mmCIF file of N, CA, C and O in Angstrom:
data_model
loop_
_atom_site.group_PDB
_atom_site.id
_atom_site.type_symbol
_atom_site.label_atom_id
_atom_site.label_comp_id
_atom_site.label_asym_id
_atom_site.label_seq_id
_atom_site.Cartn_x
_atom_site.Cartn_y
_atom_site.Cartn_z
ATOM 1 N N UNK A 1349 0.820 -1.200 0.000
ATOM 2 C CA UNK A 1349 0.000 0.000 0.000
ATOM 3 C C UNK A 1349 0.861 1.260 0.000
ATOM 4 O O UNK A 1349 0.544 2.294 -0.589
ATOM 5 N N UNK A 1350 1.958 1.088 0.699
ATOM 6 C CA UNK A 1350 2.543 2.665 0.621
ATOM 7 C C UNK A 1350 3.330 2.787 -1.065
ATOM 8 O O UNK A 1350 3.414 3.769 -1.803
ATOM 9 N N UNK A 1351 3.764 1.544 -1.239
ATOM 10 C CA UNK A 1351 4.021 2.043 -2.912
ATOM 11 C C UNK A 1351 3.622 2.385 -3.590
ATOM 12 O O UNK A 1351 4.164 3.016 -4.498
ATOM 13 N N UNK A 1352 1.962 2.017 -3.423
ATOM 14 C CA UNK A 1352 0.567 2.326 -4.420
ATOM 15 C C UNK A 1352 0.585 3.681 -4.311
ATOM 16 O O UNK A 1352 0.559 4.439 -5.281
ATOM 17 N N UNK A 1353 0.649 4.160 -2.699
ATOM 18 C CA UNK A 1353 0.289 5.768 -2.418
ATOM 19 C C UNK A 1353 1.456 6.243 -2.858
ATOM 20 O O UNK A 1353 1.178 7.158 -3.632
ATOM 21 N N UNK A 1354 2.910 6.079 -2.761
ATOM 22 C CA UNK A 1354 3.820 6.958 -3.643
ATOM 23 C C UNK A 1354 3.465 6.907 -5.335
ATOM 24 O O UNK A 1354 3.120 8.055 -5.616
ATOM 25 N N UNK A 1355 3.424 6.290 -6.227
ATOM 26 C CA UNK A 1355 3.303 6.119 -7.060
ATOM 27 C C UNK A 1355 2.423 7.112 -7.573
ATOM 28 O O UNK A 1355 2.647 7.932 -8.463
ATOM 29 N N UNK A 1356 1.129 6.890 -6.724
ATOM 30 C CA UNK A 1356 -0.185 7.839 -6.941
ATOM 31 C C UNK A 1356 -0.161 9.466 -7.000
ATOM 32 O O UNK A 1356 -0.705 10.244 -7.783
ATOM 33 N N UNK A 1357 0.697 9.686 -5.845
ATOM 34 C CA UNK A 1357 1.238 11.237 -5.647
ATOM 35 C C UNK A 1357 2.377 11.588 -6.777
ATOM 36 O O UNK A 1357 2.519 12.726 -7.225
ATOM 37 N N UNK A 1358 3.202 10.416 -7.194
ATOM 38 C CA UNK A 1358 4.089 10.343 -7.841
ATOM 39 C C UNK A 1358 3.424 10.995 -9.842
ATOM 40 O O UNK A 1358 3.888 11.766 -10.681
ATOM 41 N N UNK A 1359 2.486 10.331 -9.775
ATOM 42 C CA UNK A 1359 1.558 10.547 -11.048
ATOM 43 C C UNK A 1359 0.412 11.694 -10.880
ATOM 44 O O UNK A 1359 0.112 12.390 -11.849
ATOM 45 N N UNK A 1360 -0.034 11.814 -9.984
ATOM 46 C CA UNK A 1360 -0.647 13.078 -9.222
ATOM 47 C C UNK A 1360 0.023 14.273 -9.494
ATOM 48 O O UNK A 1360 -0.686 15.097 -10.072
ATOM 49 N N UNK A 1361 1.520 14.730 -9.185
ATOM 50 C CA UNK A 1361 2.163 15.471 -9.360
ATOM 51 C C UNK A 1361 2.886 15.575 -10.376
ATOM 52 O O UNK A 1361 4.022 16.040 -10.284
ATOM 53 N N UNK A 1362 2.358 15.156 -11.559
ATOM 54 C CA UNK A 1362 2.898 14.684 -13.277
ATOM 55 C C UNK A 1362 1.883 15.434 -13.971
ATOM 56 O O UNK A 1362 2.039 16.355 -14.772
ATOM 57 N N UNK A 1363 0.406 14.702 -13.382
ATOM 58 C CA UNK A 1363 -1.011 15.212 -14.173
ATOM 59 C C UNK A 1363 -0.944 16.510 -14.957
ATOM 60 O O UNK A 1363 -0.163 17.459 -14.897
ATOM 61 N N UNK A 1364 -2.189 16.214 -15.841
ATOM 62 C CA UNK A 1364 -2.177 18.103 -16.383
ATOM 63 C C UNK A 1364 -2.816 18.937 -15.426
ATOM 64 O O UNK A 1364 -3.809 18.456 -14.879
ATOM 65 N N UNK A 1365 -2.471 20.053 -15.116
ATOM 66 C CA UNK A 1365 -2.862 20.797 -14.055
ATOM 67 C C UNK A 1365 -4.004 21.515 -14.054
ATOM 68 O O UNK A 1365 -4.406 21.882 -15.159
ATOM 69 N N UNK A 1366 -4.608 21.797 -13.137
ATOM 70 C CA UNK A 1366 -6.459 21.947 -13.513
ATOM 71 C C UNK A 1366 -5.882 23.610 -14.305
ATOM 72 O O UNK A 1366 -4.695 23.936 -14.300
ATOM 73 N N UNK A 1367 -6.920 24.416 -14.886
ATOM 74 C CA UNK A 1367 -7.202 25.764 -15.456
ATOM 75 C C UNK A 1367 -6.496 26.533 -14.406
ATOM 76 O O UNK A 1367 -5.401 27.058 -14.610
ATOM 77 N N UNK A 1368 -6.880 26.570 -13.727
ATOM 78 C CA UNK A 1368 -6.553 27.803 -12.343
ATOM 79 C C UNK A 1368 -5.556 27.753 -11.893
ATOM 80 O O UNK A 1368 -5.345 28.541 -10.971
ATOM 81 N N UNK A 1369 -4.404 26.776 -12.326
ATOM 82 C CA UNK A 1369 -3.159 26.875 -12.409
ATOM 83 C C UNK A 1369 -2.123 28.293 -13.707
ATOM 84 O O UNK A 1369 -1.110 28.992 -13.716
ATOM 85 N N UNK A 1370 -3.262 27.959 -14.524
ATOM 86 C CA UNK A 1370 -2.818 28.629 -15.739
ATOM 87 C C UNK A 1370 -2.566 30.118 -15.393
ATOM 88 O O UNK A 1370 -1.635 30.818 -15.792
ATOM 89 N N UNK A 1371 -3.806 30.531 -14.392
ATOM 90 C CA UNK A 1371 -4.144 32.035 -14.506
ATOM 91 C C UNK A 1371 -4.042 32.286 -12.976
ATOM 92 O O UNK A 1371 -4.455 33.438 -12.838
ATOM 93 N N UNK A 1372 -3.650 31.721 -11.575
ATOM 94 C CA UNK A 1372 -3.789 32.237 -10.538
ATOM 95 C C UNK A 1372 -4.356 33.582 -10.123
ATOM 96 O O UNK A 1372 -4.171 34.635 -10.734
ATOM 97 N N UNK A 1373 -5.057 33.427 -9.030
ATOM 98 C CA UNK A 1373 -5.324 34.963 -8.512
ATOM 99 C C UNK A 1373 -4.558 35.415 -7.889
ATOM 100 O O UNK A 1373 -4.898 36.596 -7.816
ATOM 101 N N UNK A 1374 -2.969 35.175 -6.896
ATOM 102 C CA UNK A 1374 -2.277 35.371 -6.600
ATOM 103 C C UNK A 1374 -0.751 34.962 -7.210
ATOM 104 O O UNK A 1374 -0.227 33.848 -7.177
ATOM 105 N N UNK A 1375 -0.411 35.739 -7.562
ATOM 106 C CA UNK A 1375 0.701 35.317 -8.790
ATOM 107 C C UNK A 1375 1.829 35.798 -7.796
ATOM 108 O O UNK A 1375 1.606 36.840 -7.180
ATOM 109 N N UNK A 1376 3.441 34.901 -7.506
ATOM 110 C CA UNK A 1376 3.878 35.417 -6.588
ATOM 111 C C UNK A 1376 5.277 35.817 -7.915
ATOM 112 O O UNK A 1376 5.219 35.531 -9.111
ATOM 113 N N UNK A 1377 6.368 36.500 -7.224
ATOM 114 C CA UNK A 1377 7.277 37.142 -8.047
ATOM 115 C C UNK A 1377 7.874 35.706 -8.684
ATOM 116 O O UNK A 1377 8.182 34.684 -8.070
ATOM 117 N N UNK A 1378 7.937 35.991 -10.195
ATOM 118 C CA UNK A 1378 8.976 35.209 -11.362
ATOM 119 C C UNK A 1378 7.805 34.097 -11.707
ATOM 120 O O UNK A 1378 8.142 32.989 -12.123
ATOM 121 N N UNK A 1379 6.440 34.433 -11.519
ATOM 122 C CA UNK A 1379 5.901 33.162 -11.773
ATOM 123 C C UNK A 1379 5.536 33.580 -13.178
ATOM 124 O O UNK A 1379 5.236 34.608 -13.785
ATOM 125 N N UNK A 1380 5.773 31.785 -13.491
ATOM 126 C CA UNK A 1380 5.445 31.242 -14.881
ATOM 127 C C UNK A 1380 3.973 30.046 -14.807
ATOM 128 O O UNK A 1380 3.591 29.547 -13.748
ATOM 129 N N UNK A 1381 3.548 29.867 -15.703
ATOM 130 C CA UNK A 1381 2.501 29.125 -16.198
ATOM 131 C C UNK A 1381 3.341 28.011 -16.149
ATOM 132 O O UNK A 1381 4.537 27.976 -16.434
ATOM 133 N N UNK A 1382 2.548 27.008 -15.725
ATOM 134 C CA UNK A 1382 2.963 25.785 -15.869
ATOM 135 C C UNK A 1382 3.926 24.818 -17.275
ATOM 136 O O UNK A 1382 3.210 24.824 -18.277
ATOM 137 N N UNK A 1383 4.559 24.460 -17.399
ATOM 138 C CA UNK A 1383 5.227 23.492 -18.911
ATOM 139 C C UNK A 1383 4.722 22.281 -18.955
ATOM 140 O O UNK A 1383 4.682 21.791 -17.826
ATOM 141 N N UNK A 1384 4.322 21.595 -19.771
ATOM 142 C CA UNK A 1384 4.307 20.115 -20.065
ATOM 143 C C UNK A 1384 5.673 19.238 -20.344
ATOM 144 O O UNK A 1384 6.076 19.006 -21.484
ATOM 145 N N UNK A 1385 6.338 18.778 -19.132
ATOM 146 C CA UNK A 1385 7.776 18.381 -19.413
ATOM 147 C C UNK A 1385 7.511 16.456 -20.318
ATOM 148 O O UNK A 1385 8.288 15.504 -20.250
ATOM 149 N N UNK A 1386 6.250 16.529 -21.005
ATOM 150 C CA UNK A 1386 6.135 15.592 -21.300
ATOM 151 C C UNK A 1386 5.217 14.201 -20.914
ATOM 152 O O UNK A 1386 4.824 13.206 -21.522
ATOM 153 N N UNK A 1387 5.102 14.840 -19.296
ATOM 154 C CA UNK A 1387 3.974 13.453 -18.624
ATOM 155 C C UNK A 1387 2.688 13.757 -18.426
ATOM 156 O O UNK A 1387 1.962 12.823 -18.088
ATOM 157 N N UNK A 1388 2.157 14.952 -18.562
ATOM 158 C CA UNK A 1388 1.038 14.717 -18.486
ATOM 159 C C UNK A 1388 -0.004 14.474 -18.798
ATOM 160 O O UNK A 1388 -1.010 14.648 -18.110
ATOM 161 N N UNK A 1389 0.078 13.724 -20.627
ATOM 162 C CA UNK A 1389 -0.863 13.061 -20.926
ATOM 163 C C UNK A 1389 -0.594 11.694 -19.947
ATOM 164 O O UNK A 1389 -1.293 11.272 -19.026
ATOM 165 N N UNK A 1390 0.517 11.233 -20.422
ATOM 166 C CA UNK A 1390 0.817 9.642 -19.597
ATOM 167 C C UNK A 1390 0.032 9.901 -17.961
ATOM 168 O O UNK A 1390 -1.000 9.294 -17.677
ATOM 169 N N UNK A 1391 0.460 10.531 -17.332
ATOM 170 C CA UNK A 1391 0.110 10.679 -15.998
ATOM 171 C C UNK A 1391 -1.487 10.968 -16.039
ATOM 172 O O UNK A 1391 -1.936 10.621 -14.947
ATOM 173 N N UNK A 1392 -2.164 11.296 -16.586
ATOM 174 C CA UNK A 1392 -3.664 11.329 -17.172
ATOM 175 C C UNK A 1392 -4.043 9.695 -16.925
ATOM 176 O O UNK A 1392 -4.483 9.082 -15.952
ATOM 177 N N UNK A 1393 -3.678 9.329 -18.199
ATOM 178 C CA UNK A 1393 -3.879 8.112 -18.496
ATOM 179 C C UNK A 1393 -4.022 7.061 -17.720
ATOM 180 O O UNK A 1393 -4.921 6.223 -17.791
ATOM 181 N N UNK A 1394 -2.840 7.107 -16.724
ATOM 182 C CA UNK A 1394 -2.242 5.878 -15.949
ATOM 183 C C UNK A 1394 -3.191 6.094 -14.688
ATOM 184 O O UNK A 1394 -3.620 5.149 -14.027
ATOM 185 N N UNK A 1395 -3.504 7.554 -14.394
ATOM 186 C CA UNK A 1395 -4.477 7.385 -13.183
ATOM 187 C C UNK A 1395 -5.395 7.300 -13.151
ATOM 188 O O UNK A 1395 -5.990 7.116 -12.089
ATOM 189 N N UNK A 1396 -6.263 7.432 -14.846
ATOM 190 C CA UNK A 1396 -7.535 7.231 -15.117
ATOM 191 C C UNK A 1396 -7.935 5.913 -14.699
ATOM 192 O O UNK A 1396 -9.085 5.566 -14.427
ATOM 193 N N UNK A 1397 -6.466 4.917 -14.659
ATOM 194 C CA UNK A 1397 -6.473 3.285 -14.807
ATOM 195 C C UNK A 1397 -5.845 2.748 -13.296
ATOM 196 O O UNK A 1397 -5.718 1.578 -12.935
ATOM 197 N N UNK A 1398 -5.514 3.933 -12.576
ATOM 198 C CA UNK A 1398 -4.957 3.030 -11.341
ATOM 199 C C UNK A 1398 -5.820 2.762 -10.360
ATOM 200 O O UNK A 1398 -5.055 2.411 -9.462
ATOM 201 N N UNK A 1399 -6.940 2.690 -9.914
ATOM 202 C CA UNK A 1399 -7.844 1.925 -8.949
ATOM 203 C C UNK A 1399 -8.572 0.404 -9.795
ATOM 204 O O UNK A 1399 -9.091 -0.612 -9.331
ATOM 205 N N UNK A 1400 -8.393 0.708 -10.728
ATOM 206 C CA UNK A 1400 -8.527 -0.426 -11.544
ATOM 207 C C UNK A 1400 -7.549 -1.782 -11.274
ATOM 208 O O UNK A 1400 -7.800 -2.955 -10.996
ATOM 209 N N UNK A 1401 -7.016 -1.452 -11.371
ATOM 210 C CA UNK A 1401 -5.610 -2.573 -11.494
ATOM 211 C C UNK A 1401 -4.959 -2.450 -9.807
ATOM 212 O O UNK A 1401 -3.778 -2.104 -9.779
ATOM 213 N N UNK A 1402 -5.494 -2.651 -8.698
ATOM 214 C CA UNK A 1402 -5.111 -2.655 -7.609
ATOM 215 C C UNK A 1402 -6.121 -3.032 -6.477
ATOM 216 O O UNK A 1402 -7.089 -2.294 -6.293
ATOM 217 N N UNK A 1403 -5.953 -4.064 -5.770
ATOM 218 C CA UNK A 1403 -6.730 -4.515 -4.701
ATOM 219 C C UNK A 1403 -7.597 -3.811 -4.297
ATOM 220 O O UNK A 1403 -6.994 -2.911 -3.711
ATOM 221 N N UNK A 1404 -9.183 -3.530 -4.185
ATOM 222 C CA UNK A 1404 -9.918 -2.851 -3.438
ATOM 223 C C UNK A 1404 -9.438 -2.103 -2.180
ATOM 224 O O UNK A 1404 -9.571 -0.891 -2.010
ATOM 225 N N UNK A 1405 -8.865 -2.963 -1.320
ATOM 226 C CA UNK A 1405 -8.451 -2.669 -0.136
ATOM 227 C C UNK A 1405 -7.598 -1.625 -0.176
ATOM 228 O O UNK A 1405 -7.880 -0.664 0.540
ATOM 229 N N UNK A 1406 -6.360 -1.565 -1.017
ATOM 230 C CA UNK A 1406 -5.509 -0.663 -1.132
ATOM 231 C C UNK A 1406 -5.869 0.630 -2.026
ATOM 232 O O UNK A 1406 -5.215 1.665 -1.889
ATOM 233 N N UNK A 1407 -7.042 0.525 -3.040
ATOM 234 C CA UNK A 1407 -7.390 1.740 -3.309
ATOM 235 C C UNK A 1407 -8.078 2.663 -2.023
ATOM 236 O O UNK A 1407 -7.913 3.872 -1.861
ATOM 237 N N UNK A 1408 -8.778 1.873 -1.282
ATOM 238 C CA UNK A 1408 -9.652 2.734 -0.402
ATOM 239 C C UNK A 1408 -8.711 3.613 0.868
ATOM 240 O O UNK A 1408 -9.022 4.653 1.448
ATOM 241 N N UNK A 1409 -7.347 2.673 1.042
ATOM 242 C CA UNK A 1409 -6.304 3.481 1.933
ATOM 243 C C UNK A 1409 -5.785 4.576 1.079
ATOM 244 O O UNK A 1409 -5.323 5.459 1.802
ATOM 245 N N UNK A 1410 -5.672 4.894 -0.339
ATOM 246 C CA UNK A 1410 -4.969 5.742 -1.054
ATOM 247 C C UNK A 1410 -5.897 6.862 -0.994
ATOM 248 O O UNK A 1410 -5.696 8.049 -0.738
ATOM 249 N N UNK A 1411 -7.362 5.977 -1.400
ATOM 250 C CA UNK A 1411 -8.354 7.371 -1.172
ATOM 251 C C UNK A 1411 -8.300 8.050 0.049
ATOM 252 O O UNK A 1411 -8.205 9.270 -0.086
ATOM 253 N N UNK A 1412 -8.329 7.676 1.096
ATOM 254 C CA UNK A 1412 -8.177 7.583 2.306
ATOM 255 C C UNK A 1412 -7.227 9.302 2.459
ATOM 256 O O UNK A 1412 -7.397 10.448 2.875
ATOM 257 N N UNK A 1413 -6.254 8.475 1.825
ATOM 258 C CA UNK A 1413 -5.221 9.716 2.461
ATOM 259 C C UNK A 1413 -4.943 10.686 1.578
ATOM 260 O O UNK A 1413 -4.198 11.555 2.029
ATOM 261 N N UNK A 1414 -5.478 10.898 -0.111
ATOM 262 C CA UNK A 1414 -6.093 11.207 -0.957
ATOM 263 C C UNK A 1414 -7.062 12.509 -0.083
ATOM 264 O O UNK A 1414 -6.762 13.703 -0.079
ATOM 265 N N UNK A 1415 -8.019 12.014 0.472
ATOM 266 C CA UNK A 1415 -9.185 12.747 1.307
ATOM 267 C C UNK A 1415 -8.247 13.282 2.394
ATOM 268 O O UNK A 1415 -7.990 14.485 2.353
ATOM 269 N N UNK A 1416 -7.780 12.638 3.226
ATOM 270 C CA UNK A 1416 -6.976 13.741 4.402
ATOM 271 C C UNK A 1416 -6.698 14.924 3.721
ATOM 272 O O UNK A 1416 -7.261 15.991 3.965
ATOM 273 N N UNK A 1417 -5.557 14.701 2.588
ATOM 274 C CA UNK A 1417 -4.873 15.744 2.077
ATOM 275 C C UNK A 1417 -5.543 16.721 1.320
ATOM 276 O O UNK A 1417 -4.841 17.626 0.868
ATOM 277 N N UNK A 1418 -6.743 16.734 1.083
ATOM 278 C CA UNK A 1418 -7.486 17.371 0.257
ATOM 279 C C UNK A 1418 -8.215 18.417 1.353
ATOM 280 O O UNK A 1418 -8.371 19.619 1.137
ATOM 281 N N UNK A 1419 -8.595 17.771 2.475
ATOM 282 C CA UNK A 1419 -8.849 18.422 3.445
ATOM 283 C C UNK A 1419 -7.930 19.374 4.123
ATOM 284 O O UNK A 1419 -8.428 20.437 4.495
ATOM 285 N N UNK A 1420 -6.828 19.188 4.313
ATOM 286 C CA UNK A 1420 -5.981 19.849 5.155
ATOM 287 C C UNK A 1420 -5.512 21.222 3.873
ATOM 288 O O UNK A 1420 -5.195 22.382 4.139
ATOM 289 N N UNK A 1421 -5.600 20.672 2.712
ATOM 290 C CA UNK A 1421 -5.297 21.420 1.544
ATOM 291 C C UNK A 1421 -5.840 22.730 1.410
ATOM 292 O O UNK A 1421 -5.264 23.802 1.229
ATOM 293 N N UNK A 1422 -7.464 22.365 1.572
ATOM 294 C CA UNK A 1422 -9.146 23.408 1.951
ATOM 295 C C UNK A 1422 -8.707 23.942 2.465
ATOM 296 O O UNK A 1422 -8.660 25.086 2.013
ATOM 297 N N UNK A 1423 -8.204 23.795 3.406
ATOM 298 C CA UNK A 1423 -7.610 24.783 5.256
ATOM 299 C C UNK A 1423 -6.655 25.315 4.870
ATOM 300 O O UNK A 1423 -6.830 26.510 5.107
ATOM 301 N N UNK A 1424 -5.449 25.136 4.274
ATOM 302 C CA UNK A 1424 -4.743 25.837 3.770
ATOM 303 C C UNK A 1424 -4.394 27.111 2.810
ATOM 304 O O UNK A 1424 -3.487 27.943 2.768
ATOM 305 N N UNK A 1425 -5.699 26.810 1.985
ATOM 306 C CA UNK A 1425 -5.887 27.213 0.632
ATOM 307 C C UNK A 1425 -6.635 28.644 1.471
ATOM 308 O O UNK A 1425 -6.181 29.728 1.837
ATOM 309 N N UNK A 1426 -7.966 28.010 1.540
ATOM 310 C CA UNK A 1426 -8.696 29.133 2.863
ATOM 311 C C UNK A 1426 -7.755 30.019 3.578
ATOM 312 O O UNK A 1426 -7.591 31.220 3.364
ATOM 313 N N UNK A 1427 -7.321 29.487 4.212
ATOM 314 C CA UNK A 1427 -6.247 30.409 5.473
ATOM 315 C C UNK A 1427 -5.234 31.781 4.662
ATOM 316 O O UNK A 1427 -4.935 32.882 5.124
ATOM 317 N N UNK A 1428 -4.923 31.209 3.412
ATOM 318 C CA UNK A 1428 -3.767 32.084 2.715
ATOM 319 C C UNK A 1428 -4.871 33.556 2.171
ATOM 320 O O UNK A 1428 -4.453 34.624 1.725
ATOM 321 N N UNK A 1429 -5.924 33.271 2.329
ATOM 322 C CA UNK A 1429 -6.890 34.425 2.268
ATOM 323 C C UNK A 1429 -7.361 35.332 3.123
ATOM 324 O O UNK A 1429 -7.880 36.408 2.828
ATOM 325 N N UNK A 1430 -7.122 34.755 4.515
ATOM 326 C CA UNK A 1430 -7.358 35.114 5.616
ATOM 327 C C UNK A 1430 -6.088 36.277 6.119
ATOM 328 O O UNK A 1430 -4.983 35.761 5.952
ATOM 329 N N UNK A 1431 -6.005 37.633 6.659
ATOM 330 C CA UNK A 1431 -4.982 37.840 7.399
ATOM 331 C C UNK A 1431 -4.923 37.213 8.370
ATOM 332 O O UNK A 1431 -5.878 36.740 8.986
ATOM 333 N N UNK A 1432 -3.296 37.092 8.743
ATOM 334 C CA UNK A 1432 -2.565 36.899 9.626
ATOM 335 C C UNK A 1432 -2.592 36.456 11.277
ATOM 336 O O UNK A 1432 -2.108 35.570 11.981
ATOM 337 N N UNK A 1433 -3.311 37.432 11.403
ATOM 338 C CA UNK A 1433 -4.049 37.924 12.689
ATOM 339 C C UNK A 1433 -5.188 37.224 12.842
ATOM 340 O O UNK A 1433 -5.427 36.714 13.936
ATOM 341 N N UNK A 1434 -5.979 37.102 11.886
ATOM 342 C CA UNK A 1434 -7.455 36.204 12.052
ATOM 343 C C UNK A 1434 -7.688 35.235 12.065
ATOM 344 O O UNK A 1434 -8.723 34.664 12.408
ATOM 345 N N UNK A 1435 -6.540 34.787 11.600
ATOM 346 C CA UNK A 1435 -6.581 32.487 10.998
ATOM 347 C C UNK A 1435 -6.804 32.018 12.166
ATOM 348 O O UNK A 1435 -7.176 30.864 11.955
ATOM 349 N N UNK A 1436 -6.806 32.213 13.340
ATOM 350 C CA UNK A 1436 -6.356 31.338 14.337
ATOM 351 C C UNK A 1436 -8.301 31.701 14.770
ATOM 352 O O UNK A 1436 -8.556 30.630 15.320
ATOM 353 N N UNK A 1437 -9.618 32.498 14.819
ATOM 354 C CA UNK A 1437 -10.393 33.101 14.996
ATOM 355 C C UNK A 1437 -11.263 32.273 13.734
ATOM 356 O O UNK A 1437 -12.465 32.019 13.649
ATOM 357 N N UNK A 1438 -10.324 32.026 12.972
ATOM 358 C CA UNK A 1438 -11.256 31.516 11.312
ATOM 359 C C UNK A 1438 -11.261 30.268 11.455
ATOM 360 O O UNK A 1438 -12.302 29.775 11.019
ATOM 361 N N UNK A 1439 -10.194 29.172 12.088
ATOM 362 C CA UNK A 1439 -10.099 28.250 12.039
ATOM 363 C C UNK A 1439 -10.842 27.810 13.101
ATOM 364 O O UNK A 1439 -11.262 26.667 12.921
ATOM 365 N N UNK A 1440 -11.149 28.299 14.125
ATOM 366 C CA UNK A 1440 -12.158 28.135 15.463
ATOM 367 C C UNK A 1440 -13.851 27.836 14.401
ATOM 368 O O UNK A 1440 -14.652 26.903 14.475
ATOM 369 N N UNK A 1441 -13.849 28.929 13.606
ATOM 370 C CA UNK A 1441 -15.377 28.778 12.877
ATOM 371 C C UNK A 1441 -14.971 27.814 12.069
ATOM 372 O O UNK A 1441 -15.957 27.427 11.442
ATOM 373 N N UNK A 1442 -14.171 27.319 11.811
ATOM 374 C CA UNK A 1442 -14.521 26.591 10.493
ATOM 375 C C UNK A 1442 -14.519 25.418 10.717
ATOM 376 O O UNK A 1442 -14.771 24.617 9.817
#
């Protein structure tokens, strides 16, 4: 299972990158638009097909932590909107 989950992040972080990568609302200094160094059709592909080809059991731990990270991601993503001063007041509501 943990090879499945490297692999996954491994191809995860290959993928083509959603739109809102292209155009950020916060653009920080020297940023560029993303490149296609070549994998992300393959990396498309291969994850369209990887719960397929892997034990039930071990897809549902990948989702698993798949979902943690997506969550903690929300909170993150959220917070960088928030000043400084308030996150700790925002994160109580949220």
């Amino acid at each position: 299972e943990v090879l499945a989950a490297y692999i996954y992040w491994q191809l995860n972080g290959e993928k083509t990158p959603p739109k809102e990568a292209f155009n950020p609302v916060i653009k920080r200094s020297g940023w560029k638009p993303p490149e296609d160094a070549g994998l992300w059709k393959v990396s498309d592909v291969i994850l369209s097909r990887f719960a397929s080809q892997l034990p039930p059991s071990i897809v549902e731990k990948v989702k698993y932590q798949v979902s943690y990270f997506d969550q903690i991601y929300e909170v993150a993503s959220h917070l960088g909107s928030v000043s400084k001063d308030s996150r700790v007041n925002e994160l109580r509501q949220k």
